[in-house]
CSV table of C-alpha atoms in Angstrom, one decimal:
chain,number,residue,atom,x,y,z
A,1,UNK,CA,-111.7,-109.7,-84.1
A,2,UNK,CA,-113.7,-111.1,-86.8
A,3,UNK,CA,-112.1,-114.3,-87.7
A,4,UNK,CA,-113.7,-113.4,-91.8
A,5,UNK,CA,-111.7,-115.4,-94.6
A,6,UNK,CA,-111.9,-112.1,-97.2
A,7,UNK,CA,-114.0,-109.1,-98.2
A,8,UNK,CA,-115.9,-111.6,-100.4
A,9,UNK,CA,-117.6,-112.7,-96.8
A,10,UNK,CA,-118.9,-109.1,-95.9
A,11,UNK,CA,-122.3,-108.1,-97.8
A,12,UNK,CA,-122.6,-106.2,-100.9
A,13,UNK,CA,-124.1,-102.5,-101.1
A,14,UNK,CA,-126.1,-101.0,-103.6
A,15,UNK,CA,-124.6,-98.2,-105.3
A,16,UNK,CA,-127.2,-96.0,-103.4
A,17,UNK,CA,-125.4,-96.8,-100.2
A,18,UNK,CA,-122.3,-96.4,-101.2
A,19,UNK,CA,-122.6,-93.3,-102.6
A,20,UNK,CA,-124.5,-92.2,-98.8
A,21,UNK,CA,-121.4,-94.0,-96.9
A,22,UNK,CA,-119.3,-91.7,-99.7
A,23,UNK,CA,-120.5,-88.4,-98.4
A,24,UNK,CA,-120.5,-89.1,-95.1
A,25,UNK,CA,-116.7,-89.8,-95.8
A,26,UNK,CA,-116.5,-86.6,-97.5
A,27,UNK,CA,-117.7,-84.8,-94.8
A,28,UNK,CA,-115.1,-86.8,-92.1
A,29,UNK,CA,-112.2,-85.8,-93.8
A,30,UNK,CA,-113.3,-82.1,-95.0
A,31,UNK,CA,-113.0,-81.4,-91.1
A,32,UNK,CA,-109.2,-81.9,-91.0
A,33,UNK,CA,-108.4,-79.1,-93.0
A,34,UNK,CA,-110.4,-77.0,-91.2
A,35,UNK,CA,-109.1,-78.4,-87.6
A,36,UNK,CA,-105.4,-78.1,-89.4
A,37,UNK,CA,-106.3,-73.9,-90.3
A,38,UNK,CA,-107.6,-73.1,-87.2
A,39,UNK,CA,-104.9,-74.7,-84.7
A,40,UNK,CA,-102.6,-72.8,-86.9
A,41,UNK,CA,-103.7,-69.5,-86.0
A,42,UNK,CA,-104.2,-70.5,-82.7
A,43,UNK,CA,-100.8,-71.3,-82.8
A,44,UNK,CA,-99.8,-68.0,-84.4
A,45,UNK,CA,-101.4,-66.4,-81.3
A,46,UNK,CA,-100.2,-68.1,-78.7
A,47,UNK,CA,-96.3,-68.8,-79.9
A,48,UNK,CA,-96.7,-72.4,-78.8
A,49,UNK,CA,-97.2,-75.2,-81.1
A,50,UNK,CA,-97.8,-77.7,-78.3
A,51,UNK,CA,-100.0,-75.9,-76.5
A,52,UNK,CA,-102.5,-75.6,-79.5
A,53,UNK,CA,-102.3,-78.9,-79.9
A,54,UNK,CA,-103.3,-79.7,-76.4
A,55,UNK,CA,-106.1,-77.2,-76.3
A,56,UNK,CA,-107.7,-78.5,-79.3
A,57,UNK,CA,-107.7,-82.5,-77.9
A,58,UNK,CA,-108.9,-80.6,-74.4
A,59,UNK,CA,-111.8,-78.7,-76.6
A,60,UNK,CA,-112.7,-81.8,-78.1
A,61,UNK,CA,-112.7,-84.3,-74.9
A,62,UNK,CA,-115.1,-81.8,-72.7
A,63,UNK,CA,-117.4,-81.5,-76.3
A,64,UNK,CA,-117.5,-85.5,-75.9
A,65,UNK,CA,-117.6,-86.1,-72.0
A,66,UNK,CA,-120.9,-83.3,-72.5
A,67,UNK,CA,-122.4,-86.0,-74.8
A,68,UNK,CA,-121.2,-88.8,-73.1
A,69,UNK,CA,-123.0,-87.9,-69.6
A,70,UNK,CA,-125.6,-85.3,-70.6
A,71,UNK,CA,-127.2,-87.4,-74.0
A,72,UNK,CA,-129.2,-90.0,-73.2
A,73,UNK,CA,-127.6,-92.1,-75.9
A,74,UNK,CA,-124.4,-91.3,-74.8
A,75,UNK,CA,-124.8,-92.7,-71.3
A,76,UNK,CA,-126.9,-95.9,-73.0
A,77,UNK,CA,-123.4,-96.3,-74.6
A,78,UNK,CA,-121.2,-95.4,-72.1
A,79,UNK,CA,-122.8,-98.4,-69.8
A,80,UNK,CA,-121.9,-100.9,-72.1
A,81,UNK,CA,-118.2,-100.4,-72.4
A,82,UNK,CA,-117.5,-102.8,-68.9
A,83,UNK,CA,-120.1,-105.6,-70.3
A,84,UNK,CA,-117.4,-105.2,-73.1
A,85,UNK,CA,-114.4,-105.3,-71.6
A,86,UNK,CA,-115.7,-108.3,-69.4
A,87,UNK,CA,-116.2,-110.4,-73.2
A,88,UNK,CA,-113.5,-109.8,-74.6
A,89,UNK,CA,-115.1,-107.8,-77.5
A,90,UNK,CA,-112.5,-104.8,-76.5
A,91,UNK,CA,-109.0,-105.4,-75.3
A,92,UNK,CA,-107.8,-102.6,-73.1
A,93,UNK,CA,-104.8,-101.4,-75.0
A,94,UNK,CA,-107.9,-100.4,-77.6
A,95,UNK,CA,-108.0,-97.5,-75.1
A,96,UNK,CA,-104.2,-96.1,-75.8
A,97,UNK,CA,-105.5,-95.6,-79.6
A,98,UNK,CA,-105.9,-91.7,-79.0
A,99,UNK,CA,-101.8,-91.6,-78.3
A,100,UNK,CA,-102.0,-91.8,-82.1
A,101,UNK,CA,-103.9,-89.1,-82.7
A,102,UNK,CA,-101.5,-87.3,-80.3
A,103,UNK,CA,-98.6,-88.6,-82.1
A,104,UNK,CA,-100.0,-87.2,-85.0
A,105,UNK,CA,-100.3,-83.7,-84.1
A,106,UNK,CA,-96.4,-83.9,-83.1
A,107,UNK,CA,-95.3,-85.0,-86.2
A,108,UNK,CA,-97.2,-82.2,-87.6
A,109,UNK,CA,-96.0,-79.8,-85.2
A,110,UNK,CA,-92.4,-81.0,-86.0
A,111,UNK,CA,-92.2,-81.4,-89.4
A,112,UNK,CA,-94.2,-79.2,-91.6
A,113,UNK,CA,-91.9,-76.0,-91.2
A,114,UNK,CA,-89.2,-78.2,-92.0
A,115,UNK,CA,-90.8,-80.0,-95.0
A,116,UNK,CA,-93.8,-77.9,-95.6
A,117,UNK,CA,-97.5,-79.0,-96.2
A,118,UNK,CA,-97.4,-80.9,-99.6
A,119,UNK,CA,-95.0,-83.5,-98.6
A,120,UNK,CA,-96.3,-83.8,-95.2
A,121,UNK,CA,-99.7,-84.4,-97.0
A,122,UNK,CA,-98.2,-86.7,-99.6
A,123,UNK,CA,-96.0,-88.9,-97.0
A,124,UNK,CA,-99.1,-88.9,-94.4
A,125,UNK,CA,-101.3,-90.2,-97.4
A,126,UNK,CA,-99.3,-92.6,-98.6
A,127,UNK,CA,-99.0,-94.0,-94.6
A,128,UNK,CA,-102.5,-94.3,-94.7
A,129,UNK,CA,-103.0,-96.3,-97.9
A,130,UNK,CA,-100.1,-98.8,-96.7
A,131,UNK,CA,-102.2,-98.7,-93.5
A,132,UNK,CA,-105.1,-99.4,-94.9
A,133,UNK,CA,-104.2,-102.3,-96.9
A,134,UNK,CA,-102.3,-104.2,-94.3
A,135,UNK,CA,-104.4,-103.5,-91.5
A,136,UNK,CA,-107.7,-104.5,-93.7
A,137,UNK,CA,-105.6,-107.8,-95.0
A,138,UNK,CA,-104.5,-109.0,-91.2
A,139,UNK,CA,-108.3,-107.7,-90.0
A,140,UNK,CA,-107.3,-105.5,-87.1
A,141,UNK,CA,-111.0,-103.8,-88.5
A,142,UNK,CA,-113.8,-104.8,-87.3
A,143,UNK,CA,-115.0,-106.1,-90.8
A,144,UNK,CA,-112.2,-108.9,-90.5
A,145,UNK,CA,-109.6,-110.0,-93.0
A,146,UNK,CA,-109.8,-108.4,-96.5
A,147,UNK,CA,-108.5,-109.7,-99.8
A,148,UNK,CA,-105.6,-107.8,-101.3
A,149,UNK,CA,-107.8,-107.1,-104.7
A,150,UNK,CA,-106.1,-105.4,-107.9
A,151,UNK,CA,-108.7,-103.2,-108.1
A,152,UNK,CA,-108.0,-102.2,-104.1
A,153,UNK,CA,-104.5,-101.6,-105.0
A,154,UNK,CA,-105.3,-99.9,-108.0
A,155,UNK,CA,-107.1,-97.6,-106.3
A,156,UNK,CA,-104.7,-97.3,-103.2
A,157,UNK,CA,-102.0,-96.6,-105.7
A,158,UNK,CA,-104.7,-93.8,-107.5
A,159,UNK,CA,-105.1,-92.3,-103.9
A,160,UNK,CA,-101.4,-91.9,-103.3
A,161,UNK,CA,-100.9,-90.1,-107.1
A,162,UNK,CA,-104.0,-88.1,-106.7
A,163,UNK,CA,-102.5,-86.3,-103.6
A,164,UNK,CA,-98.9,-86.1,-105.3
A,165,UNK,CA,-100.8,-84.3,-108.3
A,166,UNK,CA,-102.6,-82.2,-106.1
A,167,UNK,CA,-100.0,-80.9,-104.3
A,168,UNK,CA,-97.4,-81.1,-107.1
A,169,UNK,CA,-97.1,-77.3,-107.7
A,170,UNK,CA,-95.8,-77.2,-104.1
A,171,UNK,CA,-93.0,-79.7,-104.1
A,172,UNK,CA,-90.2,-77.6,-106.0
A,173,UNK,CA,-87.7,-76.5,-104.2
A,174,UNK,CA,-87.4,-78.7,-101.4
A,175,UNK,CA,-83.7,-79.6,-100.2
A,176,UNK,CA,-83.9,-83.4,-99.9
A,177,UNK,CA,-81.0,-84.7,-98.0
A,178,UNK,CA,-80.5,-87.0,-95.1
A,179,UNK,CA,-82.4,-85.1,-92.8
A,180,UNK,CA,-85.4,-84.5,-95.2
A,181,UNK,CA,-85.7,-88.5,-95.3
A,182,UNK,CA,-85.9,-89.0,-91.7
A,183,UNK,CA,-88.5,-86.0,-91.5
A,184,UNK,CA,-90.8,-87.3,-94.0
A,185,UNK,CA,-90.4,-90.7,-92.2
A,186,UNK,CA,-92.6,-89.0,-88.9
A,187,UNK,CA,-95.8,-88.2,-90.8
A,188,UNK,CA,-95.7,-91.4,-92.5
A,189,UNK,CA,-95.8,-93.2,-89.7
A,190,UNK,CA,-98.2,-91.1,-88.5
A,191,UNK,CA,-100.4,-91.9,-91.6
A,192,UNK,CA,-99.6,-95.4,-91.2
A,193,UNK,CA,-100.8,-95.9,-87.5
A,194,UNK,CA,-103.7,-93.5,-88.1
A,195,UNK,CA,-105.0,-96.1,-90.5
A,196,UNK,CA,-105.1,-98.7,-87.1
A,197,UNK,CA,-106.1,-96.3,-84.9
A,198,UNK,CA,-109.3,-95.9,-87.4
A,199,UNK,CA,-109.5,-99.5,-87.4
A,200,UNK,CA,-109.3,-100.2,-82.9
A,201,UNK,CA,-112.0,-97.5,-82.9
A,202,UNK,CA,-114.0,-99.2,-85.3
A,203,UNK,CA,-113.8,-102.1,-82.9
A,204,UNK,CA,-115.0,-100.1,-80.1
A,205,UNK,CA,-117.6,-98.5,-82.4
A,206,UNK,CA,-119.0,-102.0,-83.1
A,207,UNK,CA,-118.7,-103.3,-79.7
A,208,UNK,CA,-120.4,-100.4,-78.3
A,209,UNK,CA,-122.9,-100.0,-80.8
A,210,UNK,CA,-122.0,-96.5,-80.5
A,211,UNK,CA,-118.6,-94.6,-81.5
A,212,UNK,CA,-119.1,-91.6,-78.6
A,213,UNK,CA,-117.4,-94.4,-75.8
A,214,UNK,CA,-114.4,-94.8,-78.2
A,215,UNK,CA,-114.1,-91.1,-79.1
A,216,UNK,CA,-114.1,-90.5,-75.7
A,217,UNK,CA,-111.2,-92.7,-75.1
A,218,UNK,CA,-109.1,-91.4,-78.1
A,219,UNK,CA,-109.7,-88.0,-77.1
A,220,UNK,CA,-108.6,-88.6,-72.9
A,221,UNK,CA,-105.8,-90.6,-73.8
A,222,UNK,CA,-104.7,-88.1,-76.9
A,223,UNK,CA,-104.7,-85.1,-74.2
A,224,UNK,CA,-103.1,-87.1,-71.8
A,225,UNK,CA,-100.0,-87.2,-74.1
A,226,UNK,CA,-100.3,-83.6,-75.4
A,227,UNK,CA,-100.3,-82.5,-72.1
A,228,UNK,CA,-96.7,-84.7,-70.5
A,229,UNK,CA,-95.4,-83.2,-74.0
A,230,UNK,CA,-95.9,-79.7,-73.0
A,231,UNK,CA,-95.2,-80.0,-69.6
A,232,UNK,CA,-92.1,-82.2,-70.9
A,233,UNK,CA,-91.2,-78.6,-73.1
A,234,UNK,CA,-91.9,-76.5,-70.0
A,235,UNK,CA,-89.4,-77.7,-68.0
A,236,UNK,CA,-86.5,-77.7,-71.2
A,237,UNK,CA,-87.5,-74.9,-72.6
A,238,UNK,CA,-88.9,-72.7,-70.0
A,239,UNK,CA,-91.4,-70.1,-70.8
A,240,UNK,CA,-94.5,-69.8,-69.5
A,241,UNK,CA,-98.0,-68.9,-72.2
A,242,UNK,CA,-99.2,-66.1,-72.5
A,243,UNK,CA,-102.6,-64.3,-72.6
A,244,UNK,CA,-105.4,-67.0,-74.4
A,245,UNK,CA,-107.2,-65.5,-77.7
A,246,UNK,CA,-110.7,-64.8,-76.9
A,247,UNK,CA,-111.9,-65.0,-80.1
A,248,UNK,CA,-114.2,-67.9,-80.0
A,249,UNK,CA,-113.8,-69.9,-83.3
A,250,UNK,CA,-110.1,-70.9,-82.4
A,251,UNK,CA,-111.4,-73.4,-80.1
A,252,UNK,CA,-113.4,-75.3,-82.4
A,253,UNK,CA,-110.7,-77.6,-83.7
A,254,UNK,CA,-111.2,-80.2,-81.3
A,255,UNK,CA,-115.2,-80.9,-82.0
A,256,UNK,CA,-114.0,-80.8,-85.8
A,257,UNK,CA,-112.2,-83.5,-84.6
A,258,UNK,CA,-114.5,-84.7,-82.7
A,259,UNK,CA,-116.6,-85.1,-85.9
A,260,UNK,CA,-113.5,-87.3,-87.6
A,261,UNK,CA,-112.8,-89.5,-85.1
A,262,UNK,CA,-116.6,-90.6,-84.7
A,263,UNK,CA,-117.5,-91.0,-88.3
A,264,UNK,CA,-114.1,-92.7,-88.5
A,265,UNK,CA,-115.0,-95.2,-86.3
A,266,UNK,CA,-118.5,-95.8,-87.7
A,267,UNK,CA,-116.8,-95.8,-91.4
A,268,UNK,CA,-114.9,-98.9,-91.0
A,269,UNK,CA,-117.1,-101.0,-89.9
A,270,UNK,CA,-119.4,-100.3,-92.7
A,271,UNK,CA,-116.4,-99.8,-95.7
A,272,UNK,CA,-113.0,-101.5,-94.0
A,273,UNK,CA,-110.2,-99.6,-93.5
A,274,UNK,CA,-108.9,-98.7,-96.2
A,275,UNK,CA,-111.8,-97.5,-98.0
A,276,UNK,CA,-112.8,-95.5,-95.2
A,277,UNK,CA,-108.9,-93.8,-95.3
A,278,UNK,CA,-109.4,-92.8,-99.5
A,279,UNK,CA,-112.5,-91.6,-98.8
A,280,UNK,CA,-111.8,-89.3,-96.1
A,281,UNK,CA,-108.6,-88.6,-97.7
A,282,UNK,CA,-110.7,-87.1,-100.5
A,283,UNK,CA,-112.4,-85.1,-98.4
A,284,UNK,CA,-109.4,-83.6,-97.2
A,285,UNK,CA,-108.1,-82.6,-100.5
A,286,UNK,CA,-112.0,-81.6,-101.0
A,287,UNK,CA,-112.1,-79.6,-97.9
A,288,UNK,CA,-108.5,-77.8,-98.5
A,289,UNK,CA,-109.5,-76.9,-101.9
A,290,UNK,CA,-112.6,-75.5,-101.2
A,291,UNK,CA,-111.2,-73.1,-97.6
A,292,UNK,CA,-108.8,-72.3,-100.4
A,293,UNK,CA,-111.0,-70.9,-103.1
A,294,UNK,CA,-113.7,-69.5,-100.1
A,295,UNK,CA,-111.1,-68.2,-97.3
A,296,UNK,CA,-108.1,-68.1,-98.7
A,297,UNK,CA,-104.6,-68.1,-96.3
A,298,UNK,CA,-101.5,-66.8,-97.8
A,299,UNK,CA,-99.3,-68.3,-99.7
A,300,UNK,CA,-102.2,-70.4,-100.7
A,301,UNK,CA,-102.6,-71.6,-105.0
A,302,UNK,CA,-105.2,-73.4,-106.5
A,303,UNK,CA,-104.6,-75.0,-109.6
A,304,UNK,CA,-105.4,-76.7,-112.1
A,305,UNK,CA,-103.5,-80.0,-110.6
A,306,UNK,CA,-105.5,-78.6,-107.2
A,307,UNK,CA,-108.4,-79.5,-108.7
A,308,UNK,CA,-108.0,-82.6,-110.6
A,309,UNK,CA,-105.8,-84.6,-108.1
A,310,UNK,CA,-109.0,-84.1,-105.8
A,311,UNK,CA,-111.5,-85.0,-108.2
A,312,UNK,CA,-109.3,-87.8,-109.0
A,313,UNK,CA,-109.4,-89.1,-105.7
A,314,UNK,CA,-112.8,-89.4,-105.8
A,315,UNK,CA,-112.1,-91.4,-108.3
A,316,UNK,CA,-109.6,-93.5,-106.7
A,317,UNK,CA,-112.3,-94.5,-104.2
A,318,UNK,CA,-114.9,-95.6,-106.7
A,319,UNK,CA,-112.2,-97.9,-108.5
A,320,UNK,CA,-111.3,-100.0,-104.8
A,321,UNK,CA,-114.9,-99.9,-104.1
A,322,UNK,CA,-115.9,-101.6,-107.4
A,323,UNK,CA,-115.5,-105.3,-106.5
A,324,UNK,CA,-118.2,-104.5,-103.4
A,325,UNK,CA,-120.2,-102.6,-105.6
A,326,UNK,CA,-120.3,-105.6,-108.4
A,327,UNK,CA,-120.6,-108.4,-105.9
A,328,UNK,CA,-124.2,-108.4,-105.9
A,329,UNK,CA,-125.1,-108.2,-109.6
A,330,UNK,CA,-124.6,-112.0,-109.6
A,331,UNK,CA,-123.0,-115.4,-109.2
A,332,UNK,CA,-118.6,-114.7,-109.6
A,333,UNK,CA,-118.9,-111.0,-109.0
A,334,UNK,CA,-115.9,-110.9,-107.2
């Protein structure tokens, strides 16, 4: 762990850079919502939330153990993961960080049809942002320790309202009692220890020189949960799955995800975690509009709070990323 005193020790970027690291955050987080539609009807075809799950972590591990043995940079990376171990640079419970992503995908499982979508968006968002902050300000990241700037809590705090605004015309109705709370608890969590999970594999990513090892990892040890979980509801529930869809683009949730996790892990070393988490939270909200306007599911709305809570988010990231941006332009910049 880098043993930095605050952001003001990490290099500035031109705006040229940022607005490149930007995109490719865009494009991280516009594969969730397409990972999120697709194990949804895979889940509508096969009656079983669990097992959707675990297919799409299973899709998504053989898609990396392909690149990990067959690329030649894959296996260039793969051989440096015991030189690393052996340093020190990565700590073997790095290697349980997938559990989170599994984790995830339960609270997901368990909560949306009891909460719905916006407010599982809105409390896993606002898990992330905490995340981000505290995990940036104790440097689990790879970047180090990070200063608790206004301007990164301004624009943590624009993140978080973004997504309310966003979502806002899907919030009425919802019956918020005891049980609500302790719902709504899960995905936050989930948001929360996303945010470190971004930031272990970002150690990995930089220890590695490559984030396929770490991927690889999250991905093995993610499936390894998914699959105790289901076998865990086999045995209490009893049932046995039926016939597998054939239709091919139901199994390509797990190399979206595949796409997340390794630009995730590259991401923080380059932006911290919390930047990293707003941008690819845009790119959620950017990526859920646009399925939305372009394929369309039911029940689906897009409106005009749609629209500007996303572009507003976009926002949000330019406002925390401000003091890195003006660092450079001369002597007190931050």
């Amino acid at each position: 762990m880098t043993p930095a005193g605050s952001a003001s020790d990490h290099p500035a970027r031109s705006p040229a850079v940022w607005l490149g690291l930007l995109l490719v955050m865009l494009a991280a987080g516009m594969a969730i919502p397409g990972q999120g539609r697709i194990n949804a009807e895979l889940s509508a075809h096969t009656g079983d939330p669990y097992l959707s799950a675990l297919i799409s972590f299973v899709t998504g591990l053989l898609l990396v153990c392909l690149i990990a043995l067959c690329a030649p940079a894959g296996r260039r990376a793969v051989s440096r993961v015991v030189p690393a171990f052996r340093s020190g640079a990565v700590k073997w419970w790095y290697l349980l960080a997938g559990c989170v992503g599994g984790y995830f995908v339960l609270t997901q499982t368990l909560t949306i049809g009891m909460i719905g979508v916006a407010v599982f968006t809105v409390a896993v968002v606002t898990g992330q942002t905490i995340g981000g902050l505290l995990w940036d300000r104790i440097g689990l990241g790879p970047a180090g320790r990070r200063r608790i700037s206004p301007m990164r809590v301004l624009g943590a705090a624009l993140t978080v309202l973004a997504v309310l605004w966003a979502v806002s015309p899907q919030l009425a109705g919802a019956d918020r009692g005891l049980l609500w709370l302790l719902l709504v608890i899960l995905p936050f969590s989930g948001g929360f220890l996303n945010a470190a999970q971004q930031a272990v594999n970002g150690h990995q990513a930089a220890a590695y020189r490559s984030p396929i090892p770490a991927t690889l990892f999250n991905f093995a040890a993610g499936s390894a949960l998914l699959l105790l979980v289901w076998l865990g509801k086999l045995l209490l529930a009893g049932g046995v799955p039926g016939e597998l869809p054939t239709v091919w683009w139901y199994y390509i949730g797990g190399p979206l995800g595949v796409v997340f996790i390794a630009l995730g892990a590259v991401l923080v070393t380059k932006v911290g975690v919390l930047i990293a988490a707003m941008g690819m939270i845009a790119g959620q909200l950017l990526g859920s509009l646009l399925l939305d306007l372009l394929v369309p599911a039911p029940g689906s709305m897009v409106t005009a709070a749609t629209v500007l809570g996303t572009v507003m988010t976009l926002l949000a990231v330019v406002v925390a990323s401000l003091p890195d941006l003006m660092r450079g332009r001369g002597p007190g910049g931050r």
